[in-house]
Tab-separated table of C-alpha atoms in Angstrom:
chain	number	residue	atom	x	y	z
A	1	MET	CA	151.956	68.874	14.025
A	2	ASN	CA	153.383	68.700	17.303
A	3	ALA	CA	152.114	70.673	20.305
A	4	SER	CA	151.784	70.548	23.799
A	5	LEU	CA	148.762	70.980	25.616
A	6	LYS	CA	148.871	72.019	29.393
A	7	ILE	CA	145.962	70.572	31.629
A	8	THR	CA	143.908	73.258	33.580
A	9	LYS	CA	141.533	72.931	36.184
A	10	ILE	CA	137.326	73.167	34.735
A	11	GLY	CA	135.329	72.907	37.398
A	12	ASN	CA	135.966	69.899	39.582
A	13	SER	CA	137.366	68.243	36.130
A	14	ALA	CA	140.459	68.853	34.362
A	15	GLY	CA	140.450	69.716	30.847
A	16	VAL	CA	142.907	71.042	27.858
A	17	VAL	CA	142.016	73.466	25.259
A	18	LEU	CA	142.827	72.231	21.824
A	19	PRO	CA	144.213	74.857	19.614
A	20	LYS	CA	142.166	75.947	16.388
A	21	GLU	CA	144.713	74.437	13.933
A	22	LEU	CA	143.994	71.329	15.417
A	23	LEU	CA	140.158	71.493	15.699
A	24	ALA	CA	140.390	72.388	11.586
A	25	LYS	CA	142.307	69.053	11.443
A	26	LEU	CA	139.993	67.116	13.263
A	27	ARG	CA	137.450	68.967	11.378
A	28	VAL	CA	135.454	69.545	14.393
A	29	GLY	CA	134.161	72.448	16.342
A	30	VAL	CA	131.961	73.388	19.744
A	31	GLY	CA	129.728	71.051	20.521
A	32	ASP	CA	131.093	67.917	18.068
A	33	THR	CA	132.108	64.635	20.058
A	34	LEU	CA	135.664	63.436	20.214
A	35	TYR	CA	136.468	59.447	20.643
A	36	VAL	CA	139.660	58.196	23.079
A	37	SER	CA	140.695	54.788	22.448
A	38	GLU	CA	143.827	53.082	23.541
A	39	THR	CA	146.397	51.580	20.829
A	40	PRO	CA	149.744	49.919	21.274
A	41	GLU	CA	151.406	53.116	20.051
A	42	GLY	CA	149.210	55.214	22.586
A	43	ILE	CA	146.194	57.075	23.177
A	44	ARG	CA	144.161	58.053	19.882
A	45	ILE	CA	141.766	61.070	19.397
A	46	THR	CA	139.474	61.088	16.612
A	47	ALA	CA	136.246	62.418	15.428
A	48	ALA	CA	135.292	59.071	14.068
A	49	ASN	CA	133.433	56.566	16.320
A	50	PRO	CA	135.904	53.662	16.234
A	51	ASP	CA	132.528	51.329	16.876
A	52	PHE	CA	130.817	52.512	14.021
A	53	ALA	CA	133.510	51.768	11.991
A	54	ALA	CA	134.204	48.247	13.173
A	55	LYS	CA	130.162	47.897	12.626
A	56	MET	CA	130.490	49.418	8.821
A	57	ALA	CA	133.260	47.082	8.361
A	58	LEU	CA	131.702	43.930	9.293
A	59	ALA	CA	128.416	44.894	7.278
A	60	GLU	CA	130.499	45.314	4.214
A	61	GLN	CA	131.632	41.992	4.899
A	62	ILE	CA	128.538	40.363	5.115
A	63	MET	CA	127.483	42.508	1.839
A	64	ARG	CA	130.112	40.924	-0.126
A	65	GLU	CA	129.747	37.250	1.146
A	66	ASP	CA	126.133	37.476	0.369
A	67	ARG	CA	126.158	39.674	-2.698
A	68	ASP	CA	123.997	37.098	-4.805
A	69	ILE	CA	121.078	36.709	-1.949
A	70	LEU	CA	120.934	40.498	-1.395
A	71	ASN	CA	120.414	41.059	-5.312
A	72	VAL	CA	117.293	38.482	-5.386
A	73	LEU	CA	115.973	40.191	-2.160
A	74	ALA	CA	116.620	43.407	-3.806
A	75	LYS	CA	114.175	42.324	-6.992
């Protein structure tokens, strides 16, 4: 999907209106939070919190490495 978004004035700030098709692709609606991050390819807008994803990846790594210990503790 390629779309151009026009920047409009909202009070003392500026904003863009996201088309309903884009909101559907992101699976978000009014009141939800979007996260913006800079990547080598440009700016990325996502509904998933990148900090949470990084923490989950670290937790999965620890659980893989310490599987035996966690099994013993779970008994």
